[in-house]
Amino acid sequence: MELRLLGPVEARRGDAVIMLGPRQRRLVLAVLAWEPNRLISVDRLVDLVWSGSPPSKAEHAIKVYVSQLRSRLTRAGATPDELGIVTQGSGYLLRIDPLCVDVHRFTDWVAQAQHATDDQRKVALLDQALELWRGPTLADTASQEVRLRLCAGVEEMRLCAVEDRSDSLLRLGRHRQVLGEITAFVEEHPTRERMVRQLMLALHLGGQTAKALDVAQRMRTRLAEELGIDPGTELQQLTLAILRNDPALTAHHESDRPVTAAPISLSTVPASRTRLIGRDQQVAEIAERFTVAGARLVTLTGPGGVGKTRLALAVAQALATHFDDGVALVSLAPIRDPADVLAAIADSLGVRDIGGASLGDALRNYLRGRDLLLVVDNVEHVLAAGPDVVGMLDAAPGLAVLATSRSPLNVRGEHLSPIEPLTDDAAAELFVERTTQAGTREDLDPSVVRTICRHLDRLPLAIELAAARTRVLPAAQLADQLDQVDRSGRRLDLPGPRDLPDRQRTLRAAIAWSYELLSAGEQALLRAVAVFAGGWTLDAAAVVAGLDPAVTVDLHAGLLDASLIVRRAQDGEARYDLLETVRVFALTEAEKTGAAQEYRARHCSYLETLIDKARVELEGPNQAEWLTRLTREQDNLRLAMRWALDHGELERFTEFTFAWRFWILLGHFSECRRWTAEAFAAGVAMSNTTRARLLTLSGFVSFSQDPDAALRMSDEAVELGRRQDDLATRELALGARADMARWVGDLDGAEAMYQEAIAIAKEHGAVFTLASHRVNMAGITIERGHYAKASLELAEIETELRAYGASSGLSAALTYHGNALIELGDWNGAEALLTEAIVTRMPVGDIFILMYAMQRLAVVMALCGRVERSAVLFGAAATLVDQLGVAHLGSYARTGEQAVGKVIAELGQDRYDVLFDEGRRMAPAELLALVTQAGR
């Protein structure tokens, strides 16, 4: 039995075609076959079959279609084991060998071709794959919208396969064949640069250099006219080489397939500094779970120290080109509360939790339609968040998750891949390689090496800890000491998987043995830094450990030598971290000494000092630098807040929440609501100032969820603030309440409160917040239709803020000013101001300003007739609107809709939808490049 989806949907038994019936019925089978052996909910089938407009009895219709399909397949001779639709709960799955479905054979052959080292073999595999293509996927069955949702990744894979094949043919000297085959593809995809480069090279090698240069010129003109951008560097270099008749072109080599779209996350898979030993087969097998078996959630399970994280990263690197949107990595090791898991994933993807929708909905909206592998590391202590992960998979058909955990997630659709210790040979190879890297010059006796590895149960982490000690201990002596540890029967009774107690005890014994070889000072430092979450700096470690900074540096060197901590450089700053297994051990030792509470108190004090300084810096020219710094310390901030709250120190807790811009700009609205609700429920007496601060933040982040409650909280905050001498708290409360007044259309009330806040800012010299209030006042002037007046006011404010070096207030002023110039008909001026605002705020991720500026720039492009650029920008802005909520656009929403109508009238709905989706999927770097070329 064979199912065909690459073209008209067909079911065949031998040469006989099985009549499946009407379109909806064929589509049900196609959706089930697209994800074989995986449960598909009835709701999802309804959504895909009727494209969001189902009839009243849609669920019943799905049941009827399934029954009819079963009947037709049975009559055609299909057995349930060969091809059967199985009912499970509220959904169905199609039991079938994936390779009996043409789309899965296609992806399998393409995957094999990517790993083929011989070009003849690569061409043969790709020929097989491309011969399966009979036309657009699901051509006679699915709507354009559904095809984009389901098939975009496979259709892009087809184009990449054509390109890979052409590269192989060019390397084999078959440029005439390439020229005949790829010309039609270039006509169909004229802005696909890789294909254009291949056509140019084939023409040049065939003696048609003038035509090759003409192709380059047409490409350059098309990109400039349609997208306003220049050709990529590779095409420019090829053009120059052809002009020079570079002999190197005859040895053309371009074997690496580029990623078809930049990863949507700034969190990329880190390159390993060491070789992965003994895991090649496992890497291939796990990768095939995704590429061949169609798995969407694979969990690597095993004891601590067995190498799950390292293996997951290797799998992710192997799969990077399989997913159009690349790979994103999120580590849950620093997370202590399952409620924070979605926030950690959102951070890794750059999704802001601003309150327009729940964080789960914001993530699902963002991921829907994307083709992405998400690597979720260290899940074992937050297993309660498993259903959240499944929810993302249900909403985003192109999403796949690779998780690492000591225990299964125990959720539907999970594929388990238990990771065992290394083989004897691989363990020995790892030990020898790590001793060499440690600088050991000893000639190692293979029998001694095997003895050491057996004592350590062939666990990679334990082996690396032991290998690091060969600089100071001969291998034979090391083996003797490990033998003594084993014979002592010592066990470190820490929580661990019940099914692997011996290996867990072995690893902890190895850590304890390595710990006991440290100096007393190194042991004390390791115990102190165990209280950090997400890493630390040398300065932070010195404060928490109560040590002289110079001594702290020396002790860190000892811990690095022992492989008990790791050093990572981030933006030029040295940060240190330790593995979760080592952290748990060290924290237990700190508890035994009675010093753990003191370390935690110092940790809280250090973070409190940092956030106090940051509160000032976040208002000024160093905002981006401090946001980056606080982002790195985010897990430590959470830990410090938890400590302060648990110890009833609400004043200290509130100091963290008072760093207003950190919480707002990084978009942690759900988390803020949770923190403030917990503070109010703590039953601890608080000052009016503390209450005013908490109410201000709580009201602001609750507005999109419950405007009435937000206004009540904000009103109380203003009332409390007016009674206090704390001018900063009073100003903050007034400014937040004025913002809300604008959002509900109370311009008079907003203006009065901004005026009051301005007077207070002048009184206590708050330069940057003063400018912010003035900018918002100018926004009200625009909303009242006084565009020329607002333009003059904003130009004056911009001049002042440029002198101060401010960025946030300046970007807001530029955005409002750009809007005023749109209304005044100065579209070129508006474009320049809005572009500057976007370029300034993109590195910070200031979603409020970016949403306004992006949407306004899209309007400008529509007005100027650059309608394709406009459609892309509207798509990019829509991603931000989804997160913030359309209510925050206010009157901008209406003018935006008018511009969209103009663009659709010129482009047509289908072309607009394609470009809009392109904008939604753009990575920040791509978007920034598009915006900065807007004037060309």
Short mmCIF file of C-alpha atoms in Angstrom, two decimals, residues 430-788:
data_model
loop_
_atom_site.label_atom_id
_atom_site.label_comp_id
_atom_site.label_asym_id
_atom_site.label_seq_id
_atom_site.Cartn_x
_atom_site.Cartn_y
_atom_site.Cartn_z
CA LEU A 430 37.78 9.51 26.40
CA PHE A 431 40.06 9.18 29.43
CA VAL A 432 43.23 9.18 27.31
CA GLU A 433 42.09 12.17 25.24
CA ARG A 434 41.15 14.21 28.31
CA THR A 435 44.43 13.46 30.07
CA THR A 436 46.28 14.65 26.97
CA GLN A 437 44.20 17.85 26.95
CA ALA A 438 45.01 18.31 30.65
CA GLY A 439 48.71 18.33 29.78
CA THR A 440 49.55 14.92 31.25
CA ARG A 441 52.74 13.47 29.78
CA GLU A 442 52.52 10.03 31.39
CA ASP A 443 52.51 6.95 29.18
CA LEU A 444 49.25 5.39 30.23
CA ASP A 445 48.94 1.67 30.82
CA PRO A 446 45.78 0.51 28.96
CA SER A 447 44.90 -1.93 31.74
CA VAL A 448 45.12 0.85 34.35
CA VAL A 449 42.94 3.11 32.17
CA ARG A 450 40.30 0.39 31.86
CA THR A 451 40.40 -0.20 35.60
CA ILE A 452 39.80 3.51 36.27
CA CYS A 453 36.92 3.62 33.78
CA ARG A 454 35.29 0.53 35.28
CA HIS A 455 35.48 2.04 38.76
CA LEU A 456 33.65 5.06 37.31
CA ASP A 457 31.01 2.93 35.57
CA ARG A 458 32.15 4.45 32.25
CA LEU A 459 30.23 7.67 33.00
CA PRO A 460 31.69 10.53 30.89
CA LEU A 461 31.50 13.20 33.62
CA ALA A 462 33.17 10.97 36.20
CA ILE A 463 35.88 10.03 33.67
CA GLU A 464 36.57 13.69 32.89
CA LEU A 465 36.84 14.57 36.59
CA ALA A 466 39.35 11.75 37.08
CA ALA A 467 41.33 12.64 33.95
CA ALA A 468 41.73 16.23 35.18
CA ARG A 469 43.58 14.84 38.24
CA THR A 470 46.29 13.05 36.28
CA ARG A 471 48.33 16.25 36.31
CA VAL A 472 48.97 15.75 40.01
CA LEU A 473 48.37 12.00 40.49
CA PRO A 474 49.87 9.17 38.45
CA ALA A 475 47.19 7.03 36.84
CA ALA A 476 48.07 3.96 38.91
CA GLN A 477 47.74 5.94 42.17
CA LEU A 478 44.44 7.39 40.92
CA ALA A 479 43.18 3.85 40.27
CA ASP A 480 44.18 2.80 43.79
CA GLN A 481 42.34 5.74 45.35
CA LEU A 482 39.19 4.99 43.37
CA ASP A 483 39.44 1.38 44.43
CA GLN A 484 39.54 2.53 48.07
CA VAL A 485 36.47 4.68 47.52
CA ASP A 486 34.64 1.69 46.06
CA ARG A 487 35.70 -0.65 48.84
CA SER A 488 34.71 1.90 51.50
CA GLY A 489 31.12 1.53 50.34
CA ARG A 490 30.57 5.28 50.75
CA ARG A 491 27.28 6.47 49.31
CA LEU A 492 26.12 10.06 48.79
CA ASP A 493 22.43 9.88 49.53
CA LEU A 494 21.12 12.52 47.17
CA PRO A 495 17.88 12.26 45.20
CA GLY A 496 18.25 10.34 41.98
CA PRO A 497 16.48 7.96 39.60
CA ARG A 498 15.45 4.84 41.46
CA ASP A 499 16.19 2.65 38.48
CA LEU A 500 19.89 3.56 38.31
CA PRO A 501 21.07 3.74 41.93
CA ASP A 502 24.51 2.21 41.43
CA ARG A 503 25.56 4.57 38.66
CA GLN A 504 24.22 7.56 40.55
CA ARG A 505 26.18 6.54 43.62
CA THR A 506 29.27 6.00 41.50
CA LEU A 507 29.06 9.49 40.05
CA ARG A 508 28.51 11.14 43.43
CA ALA A 509 31.34 9.16 44.91
CA ALA A 510 33.58 10.37 42.06
CA ILE A 511 32.56 13.98 42.74
CA ALA A 512 33.20 13.51 46.47
CA TRP A 513 36.60 12.01 45.76
CA SER A 514 37.52 14.94 43.49
CA TYR A 515 36.16 17.39 46.08
CA GLU A 516 38.33 15.91 48.85
CA LEU A 517 41.44 16.46 46.76
CA LEU A 518 40.76 20.23 46.75
CA SER A 519 42.35 22.65 49.20
CA ALA A 520 40.20 23.92 52.06
CA GLY A 521 39.86 27.28 50.32
CA GLU A 522 38.78 25.69 47.04
CA GLN A 523 36.22 23.55 48.86
CA ALA A 524 34.79 26.63 50.61
CA LEU A 525 34.53 28.54 47.31
CA LEU A 526 32.79 25.61 45.61
CA ARG A 527 30.26 25.49 48.44
CA ALA A 528 29.67 29.24 48.17
CA VAL A 529 29.16 29.43 44.39
CA ALA A 530 26.66 26.55 44.55
CA VAL A 531 24.01 29.10 45.61
CA PHE A 532 24.16 30.83 42.20
CA ALA A 533 21.72 29.98 39.43
CA GLY A 534 22.79 30.48 35.83
CA GLY A 535 26.42 31.31 36.56
CA TRP A 536 28.43 34.05 38.24
CA THR A 537 31.25 36.55 37.78
CA LEU A 538 34.47 36.73 39.80
CA ASP A 539 33.21 39.85 41.60
CA ALA A 540 29.97 38.13 42.57
CA ALA A 541 31.80 35.05 43.83
CA ALA A 542 34.10 37.18 45.99
CA VAL A 543 31.12 38.89 47.65
CA VAL A 544 29.16 35.68 48.30
CA ALA A 545 32.19 33.73 49.51
CA GLY A 546 33.46 36.66 51.61
CA LEU A 547 36.90 36.54 49.96
CA ASP A 548 39.48 38.98 48.69
CA PRO A 549 39.06 39.35 44.90
CA ALA A 550 42.67 38.33 44.20
CA VAL A 551 42.26 35.17 46.29
CA THR A 552 39.01 34.42 44.49
CA VAL A 553 40.81 34.44 41.14
CA ASP A 554 43.43 31.94 42.37
CA LEU A 555 40.80 29.61 43.83
CA HIS A 556 38.79 29.68 40.61
CA ALA A 557 41.92 28.50 38.78
CA GLY A 558 42.09 25.47 41.08
CA LEU A 559 38.44 24.58 40.53
CA LEU A 560 38.88 24.93 36.76
CA ASP A 561 41.89 22.61 36.88
CA ALA A 562 39.78 20.03 38.72
CA SER A 563 37.01 20.36 36.07
CA LEU A 564 34.48 21.13 38.82
CA ILE A 565 33.52 24.49 37.30
CA VAL A 566 33.51 25.74 33.72
CA ARG A 567 34.39 29.13 32.31
CA ARG A 568 32.33 30.82 29.60
CA ALA A 569 33.00 34.15 27.94
CA GLN A 570 29.92 36.25 27.18
CA ASP A 571 30.32 39.60 25.44
CA GLY A 572 33.85 39.88 26.76
CA GLU A 573 32.83 39.09 30.35
CA ALA A 574 34.18 35.97 32.06
CA ARG A 575 31.41 33.96 33.69
CA TYR A 576 31.62 30.68 35.52
CA ASP A 577 29.15 27.88 36.06
CA LEU A 578 28.97 24.31 37.29
CA LEU A 579 27.04 21.27 36.23
CA GLU A 580 23.80 20.63 38.07
CA THR A 581 25.13 17.36 39.51
CA VAL A 582 28.16 19.14 40.99
CA ARG A 583 25.98 22.02 42.20
CA VAL A 584 23.66 19.70 44.13
CA PHE A 585 26.65 18.00 45.75
CA ALA A 586 28.33 21.30 46.70
CA LEU A 587 25.09 22.77 48.06
CA THR A 588 24.62 19.71 50.24
CA GLU A 589 28.14 20.20 51.60
CA ALA A 590 27.31 23.85 52.29
CA GLU A 591 24.21 22.78 54.23
CA LYS A 592 26.34 20.39 56.28
CA THR A 593 28.71 23.19 57.29
CA GLY A 594 25.81 25.48 58.23
CA ALA A 595 27.03 28.21 55.85
CA ALA A 596 24.38 27.84 53.14
CA GLN A 597 22.00 30.44 54.62
CA GLU A 598 24.78 32.98 54.97
CA TYR A 599 25.80 32.42 51.36
CA ARG A 600 22.18 32.90 50.22
CA ALA A 601 21.84 36.12 52.24
CA ARG A 602 25.05 37.52 50.70
CA HIS A 603 23.81 36.42 47.28
CA CYS A 604 20.61 38.40 47.80
CA SER A 605 22.57 41.47 48.97
CA TYR A 606 24.86 41.33 45.95
CA LEU A 607 21.93 41.17 43.53
CA GLU A 608 20.13 43.94 45.44
CA THR A 609 23.14 46.22 45.01
CA LEU A 610 23.33 45.32 41.32
CA ILE A 611 19.64 46.02 40.67
CA ASP A 612 19.82 49.31 42.59
CA LYS A 613 22.57 50.53 40.27
CA ALA A 614 20.79 49.12 37.24
CA ARG A 615 17.62 51.07 38.03
CA VAL A 616 19.51 54.30 37.34
CA GLU A 617 21.50 53.00 34.38
CA LEU A 618 18.41 51.61 32.65
CA GLU A 619 17.08 55.13 32.18
CA GLY A 620 20.20 56.44 30.44
CA PRO A 621 22.55 55.88 27.52
CA ASN A 622 23.87 52.57 28.91
CA GLN A 623 20.45 50.92 28.81
CA ALA A 624 21.31 48.22 26.26
CA GLU A 625 24.47 47.24 28.13
CA TRP A 626 22.61 46.95 31.44
CA LEU A 627 19.71 45.04 29.96
CA THR A 628 22.21 42.52 28.61
CA ARG A 629 23.88 42.31 31.99
CA LEU A 630 20.61 41.84 33.87
CA THR A 631 19.46 39.26 31.35
CA ARG A 632 22.55 37.21 32.16
CA GLU A 633 21.71 37.53 35.87
CA GLN A 634 18.01 36.82 35.43
CA ASP A 635 18.06 33.43 37.15
CA ASN A 636 20.10 34.86 40.01
CA LEU A 637 17.60 37.71 40.36
CA ARG A 638 14.75 35.21 40.62
CA LEU A 639 16.66 33.29 43.27
CA ALA A 640 17.35 36.44 45.29
CA MET A 641 13.72 37.55 45.08
CA ARG A 642 12.58 34.13 46.23
CA TRP A 643 14.95 34.29 49.21
CA ALA A 644 13.76 37.79 50.21
CA LEU A 645 10.09 36.83 49.87
CA ASP A 646 10.49 33.57 51.76
CA HIS A 647 12.19 35.45 54.61
CA GLY A 648 9.46 38.08 54.81
CA GLU A 649 11.75 40.91 53.64
CA LEU A 650 9.26 42.69 51.43
CA GLU A 651 11.20 45.95 51.33
CA ARG A 652 14.19 44.15 49.80
CA PHE A 653 11.93 42.13 47.52
CA THR A 654 10.34 45.32 46.23
CA GLU A 655 13.74 46.80 45.39
CA PHE A 656 13.97 44.18 42.65
CA THR A 657 10.53 44.93 41.24
CA PHE A 658 11.25 48.67 41.33
CA ALA A 659 13.73 48.15 38.47
CA TRP A 660 10.78 49.03 36.27
CA ARG A 661 12.32 49.08 32.83
CA PHE A 662 13.97 45.67 33.25
CA TRP A 663 10.64 43.94 33.77
CA ILE A 664 8.83 45.93 31.10
CA LEU A 665 11.43 45.89 28.32
CA LEU A 666 12.25 42.22 28.73
CA GLY A 667 8.57 41.40 28.80
CA HIS A 668 8.03 39.31 31.93
CA PHE A 669 4.43 40.32 32.57
CA SER A 670 3.07 36.95 33.68
CA GLU A 671 6.00 36.53 36.01
CA CYS A 672 5.49 40.01 37.45
CA ARG A 673 1.85 39.27 38.12
CA ARG A 674 2.81 36.07 39.89
CA TRP A 675 5.49 37.74 42.02
CA THR A 676 3.34 40.68 43.09
CA ALA A 677 0.33 38.45 43.84
CA GLU A 678 2.55 36.31 46.06
CA ALA A 679 3.88 39.39 47.85
CA PHE A 680 0.37 40.66 48.60
CA ALA A 681 -0.64 37.19 49.81
CA ALA A 682 2.37 36.83 52.10
CA GLY A 683 0.54 38.39 55.04
CA VAL A 684 3.58 40.51 55.95
CA ALA A 685 3.16 44.16 56.92
CA MET A 686 4.46 46.55 54.26
CA SER A 687 5.01 50.29 54.10
CA ASN A 688 2.85 52.51 51.93
CA THR A 689 5.82 53.11 49.66
CA THR A 690 6.33 49.37 49.17
CA ARG A 691 2.63 48.86 48.53
CA ALA A 692 2.53 51.73 46.03
CA ARG A 693 5.46 50.29 44.11
CA LEU A 694 3.97 46.80 43.98
CA LEU A 695 0.54 48.11 42.96
CA THR A 696 2.08 50.21 40.20
CA LEU A 697 3.89 47.28 38.66
CA SER A 698 1.00 44.86 39.19
CA GLY A 699 -1.50 47.25 37.63
CA PHE A 700 0.67 47.97 34.60
CA VAL A 701 1.34 44.31 33.77
CA SER A 702 -2.31 43.36 34.38
CA PHE A 703 -3.87 45.93 32.05
CA SER A 704 -4.19 43.68 28.99
CA GLN A 705 -5.64 40.85 31.09
CA ASP A 706 -8.03 42.80 33.34
CA PRO A 707 -8.19 46.54 32.62
CA ASP A 708 -10.67 47.31 35.41
CA ALA A 709 -8.55 45.63 38.07
CA ALA A 710 -5.43 47.29 36.66
CA LEU A 711 -7.01 50.74 36.88
CA ARG A 712 -8.10 50.11 40.48
CA MET A 713 -4.61 49.08 41.49
CA SER A 714 -3.07 52.00 39.67
CA ASP A 715 -5.48 54.49 41.28
CA GLU A 716 -4.57 53.20 44.73
CA ALA A 717 -0.88 53.41 43.88
CA VAL A 718 -1.26 57.05 42.83
CA GLU A 719 -3.17 57.86 46.03
CA LEU A 720 -0.52 56.19 48.20
CA GLY A 721 2.28 57.83 46.22
CA ARG A 722 0.88 61.30 46.76
CA ARG A 723 1.06 60.74 50.53
CA GLN A 724 4.75 59.80 50.49
CA ASP A 725 7.95 61.79 50.37
CA ASP A 726 9.40 59.27 47.93
CA LEU A 727 9.24 61.32 44.71
CA ALA A 728 10.48 58.49 42.48
CA THR A 729 7.65 56.19 43.61
CA ARG A 730 5.06 58.95 43.17
CA GLU A 731 6.34 59.80 39.68
CA LEU A 732 6.35 56.15 38.65
CA ALA A 733 2.76 55.63 39.80
CA LEU A 734 1.55 58.74 37.99
CA GLY A 735 3.33 57.87 34.76
CA ALA A 736 1.93 54.34 34.71
CA ARG A 737 -1.60 55.56 35.44
CA ALA A 738 -1.32 58.19 32.70
CA ASP A 739 -0.31 55.48 30.20
CA MET A 740 -3.43 53.49 31.09
CA ALA A 741 -5.60 56.56 30.75
CA ARG A 742 -4.37 56.97 27.18
CA TRP A 743 -5.08 53.31 26.41
CA VAL A 744 -8.70 53.71 27.50
CA GLY A 745 -9.08 56.97 25.57
CA ASP A 746 -9.05 59.37 28.54
CA LEU A 747 -6.73 61.95 27.00
CA ASP A 748 -7.62 64.72 29.45
CA GLY A 749 -6.92 62.51 32.46
CA ALA A 750 -3.67 61.28 30.93
CA GLU A 751 -2.51 64.81 30.20
CA ALA A 752 -3.18 65.96 33.76
CA MET A 753 -1.21 63.07 35.28
CA TYR A 754 1.70 63.47 32.84
CA GLN A 755 1.86 67.15 33.82
CA GLU A 756 1.98 66.20 37.50
CA ALA A 757 4.68 63.61 36.80
CA ILE A 758 6.68 66.19 34.84
CA ALA A 759 6.64 68.59 37.79
CA ILE A 760 7.87 65.83 40.14
CA ALA A 761 10.60 64.74 37.69
CA LYS A 762 11.87 68.32 37.52
CA GLU A 763 11.82 68.54 41.33
CA HIS A 764 14.07 65.53 41.87
CA GLY A 765 16.17 65.89 38.70
CA ALA A 766 14.97 62.79 36.84
CA VAL A 767 16.19 63.84 33.39
CA PHE A 768 15.27 60.75 31.43
CA THR A 769 11.82 60.09 32.90
CA LEU A 770 11.07 63.79 32.46
CA ALA A 771 11.80 63.40 28.74
CA SER A 772 9.65 60.28 28.61
CA HIS A 773 6.64 62.12 30.05
CA ARG A 774 7.14 64.98 27.60
CA VAL A 775 7.27 62.52 24.68
CA ASN A 776 4.00 60.98 25.83
CA MET A 777 2.45 64.43 26.07
CA ALA A 778 3.45 64.99 22.45
CA GLY A 779 1.75 61.68 21.63
CA ILE A 780 -1.48 63.08 23.05
CA THR A 781 -1.00 66.18 20.91
CA ILE A 782 -0.82 63.91 17.83
CA GLU A 783 -3.93 61.99 18.86
CA ARG A 784 -5.77 65.33 19.06
CA GLY A 785 -4.75 66.05 15.47
CA HIS A 786 -2.21 68.85 16.13
CA TYR A 787 0.54 67.29 14.00
CA ALA A 788 2.65 70.35 13.25
#
